[in-house]
Amino acid sequence: MTHNPPTPTEIAAATWTKSTFSAPDNECVEVATGPGWTAVRDSKDTDRPYIVVGAQAFTALVKGTVEGTL
């Protein structure tokens, strides 16, 4: 299923979440989700660009990382 990418307004209004496994020195990524998409950004420089992927692609990325298949 194809979804439209989020608008800048949707990104600005999104709730960004950092992993509970984050290092104390803020070396981590944050994610925000919307209908059919997941955005990822650097937690220590939130003004820089972010990437947006489909929700299914992000799920596959996380699963592959946890399973060690990536």
PDB file of C-alpha atoms in Angstrom:
ATOM      1  CA  MET A   1       0.000   0.000   0.000  1.00  0.00           C
ATOM      2  CA  THR A   2       1.325   3.434  -0.926  1.00  0.00           C
ATOM      3  CA  HIS A   3       0.930   6.394   1.387  1.00  0.00           C
ATOM      4  CA  ASN A   4       1.676  10.030   0.814  1.00  0.00           C
ATOM      5  CA  PRO A   5       4.705  11.325   2.696  1.00  0.00           C
ATOM      6  CA  PRO A   6       4.004  13.552   5.672  1.00  0.00           C
ATOM      7  CA  THR A   7       3.803  17.278   5.158  1.00  0.00           C
ATOM      8  CA  PRO A   8       6.205  19.599   7.016  1.00  0.00           C
ATOM      9  CA  THR A   9       3.245  20.530   9.240  1.00  0.00           C
ATOM     10  CA  GLU A  10       2.655  16.877  10.135  1.00  0.00           C
ATOM     11  CA  ILE A  11       6.349  16.441  10.952  1.00  0.00           C
ATOM     12  CA  ALA A  12       6.354  19.585  13.112  1.00  0.00           C
ATOM     13  CA  ALA A  13       3.295  18.315  15.006  1.00  0.00           C
ATOM     14  CA  ALA A  14       4.603  14.762  15.361  1.00  0.00           C
ATOM     15  CA  THR A  15       5.577  13.298  18.703  1.00  0.00           C
ATOM     16  CA  TRP A  16       9.209  12.161  18.493  1.00  0.00           C
ATOM     17  CA  THR A  17      10.262   9.272  20.693  1.00  0.00           C
ATOM     18  CA  LYS A  18      13.776   8.281  21.694  1.00  0.00           C
ATOM     19  CA  SER A  19      14.663   4.698  22.537  1.00  0.00           C
ATOM     20  CA  THR A  20      14.889   3.736  26.186  1.00  0.00           C
ATOM     21  CA  PHE A  21      18.206   2.136  25.202  1.00  0.00           C
ATOM     22  CA  SER A  22      19.690   5.557  24.347  1.00  0.00           C
ATOM     23  CA  ALA A  23      23.153   6.391  25.563  1.00  0.00           C
ATOM     24  CA  PRO A  24      23.282   9.098  28.251  1.00  0.00           C
ATOM     25  CA  ASP A  25      25.251  11.396  25.925  1.00  0.00           C
ATOM     26  CA  ASN A  26      22.258  11.663  23.533  1.00  0.00           C
ATOM     27  CA  GLU A  27      23.840   9.493  20.815  1.00  0.00           C
ATOM     28  CA  CYS A  28      20.608   8.113  19.446  1.00  0.00           C
ATOM     29  CA  VAL A  29      17.865   8.405  16.891  1.00  0.00           C
ATOM     30  CA  GLU A  30      14.279   9.434  17.383  1.00  0.00           C
ATOM     31  CA  VAL A  31      11.205   8.219  15.529  1.00  0.00           C
ATOM     32  CA  ALA A  32       7.788   9.687  14.856  1.00  0.00           C
ATOM     33  CA  THR A  33       4.908   7.880  13.220  1.00  0.00           C
ATOM     34  CA  GLY A  34       1.885   8.801  11.216  1.00  0.00           C
ATOM     35  CA  PRO A  35      -0.627   7.022   9.022  1.00  0.00           C
ATOM     36  CA  GLY A  36       1.524   4.626   6.998  1.00  0.00           C
ATOM     37  CA  TRP A  37       4.889   6.314   7.639  1.00  0.00           C
ATOM     38  CA  THR A  38       7.738   6.457  10.136  1.00  0.00           C
ATOM     39  CA  ALA A  39      10.197   9.346  10.284  1.00  0.00           C
ATOM     40  CA  VAL A  40      13.698   8.988  11.745  1.00  0.00           C
ATOM     41  CA  ARG A  41      16.077  11.764  12.832  1.00  0.00           C
ATOM     42  CA  ASP A  42      19.263  12.334  14.816  1.00  0.00           C
ATOM     43  CA  SER A  43      18.314  13.091  18.416  1.00  0.00           C
ATOM     44  CA  LYS A  44      21.215  15.468  19.019  1.00  0.00           C
ATOM     45  CA  ASP A  45      20.484  17.673  15.993  1.00  0.00           C
ATOM     46  CA  THR A  46      16.740  17.826  15.486  1.00  0.00           C
ATOM     47  CA  ASP A  47      16.919  20.741  13.034  1.00  0.00           C
ATOM     48  CA  ARG A  48      18.711  18.614  10.452  1.00  0.00           C
ATOM     49  CA  PRO A  49      16.881  16.555   7.841  1.00  0.00           C
ATOM     50  CA  TYR A  50      15.015  13.403   8.699  1.00  0.00           C
ATOM     51  CA  ILE A  51      14.164  10.364   6.610  1.00  0.00           C
ATOM     52  CA  VAL A  52      10.688   9.004   6.079  1.00  0.00           C
ATOM     53  CA  VAL A  53       9.948   5.388   5.230  1.00  0.00           C
ATOM     54  CA  GLY A  54       6.792   3.374   4.959  1.00  0.00           C
ATOM     55  CA  ALA A  55       5.593   1.826   8.196  1.00  0.00           C
ATOM     56  CA  GLN A  56       6.076  -1.704   6.838  1.00  0.00           C
ATOM     57  CA  ALA A  57       9.637  -0.921   5.758  1.00  0.00           C
ATOM     58  CA  PHE A  58      10.466   0.419   9.210  1.00  0.00           C
ATOM     59  CA  THR A  59       8.983  -2.670  10.859  1.00  0.00           C
ATOM     60  CA  ALA A  60      11.148  -4.853   8.613  1.00  0.00           C
ATOM     61  CA  LEU A  61      14.232  -2.771   9.499  1.00  0.00           C
ATOM     62  CA  VAL A  62      13.651  -3.137  13.234  1.00  0.00           C
ATOM     63  CA  LYS A  63      12.913  -6.844  12.911  1.00  0.00           C
ATOM     64  CA  GLY A  64      16.073  -7.438  10.870  1.00  0.00           C
ATOM     65  CA  THR A  65      18.142  -5.493  13.364  1.00  0.00           C
ATOM     66  CA  VAL A  66      16.784  -7.430  16.336  1.00  0.00           C
ATOM     67  CA  GLU A  67      17.237 -10.755  14.548  1.00  0.00           C
ATOM     68  CA  GLY A  68      20.735  -9.850  13.354  1.00  0.00           C
ATOM     69  CA  THR A  69      19.879 -10.470   9.716  1.00  0.00           C
ATOM     70  CA  LEU A  70      20.890  -6.999   8.487  1.00  0.00           C
TER      71      LEU A  70
END
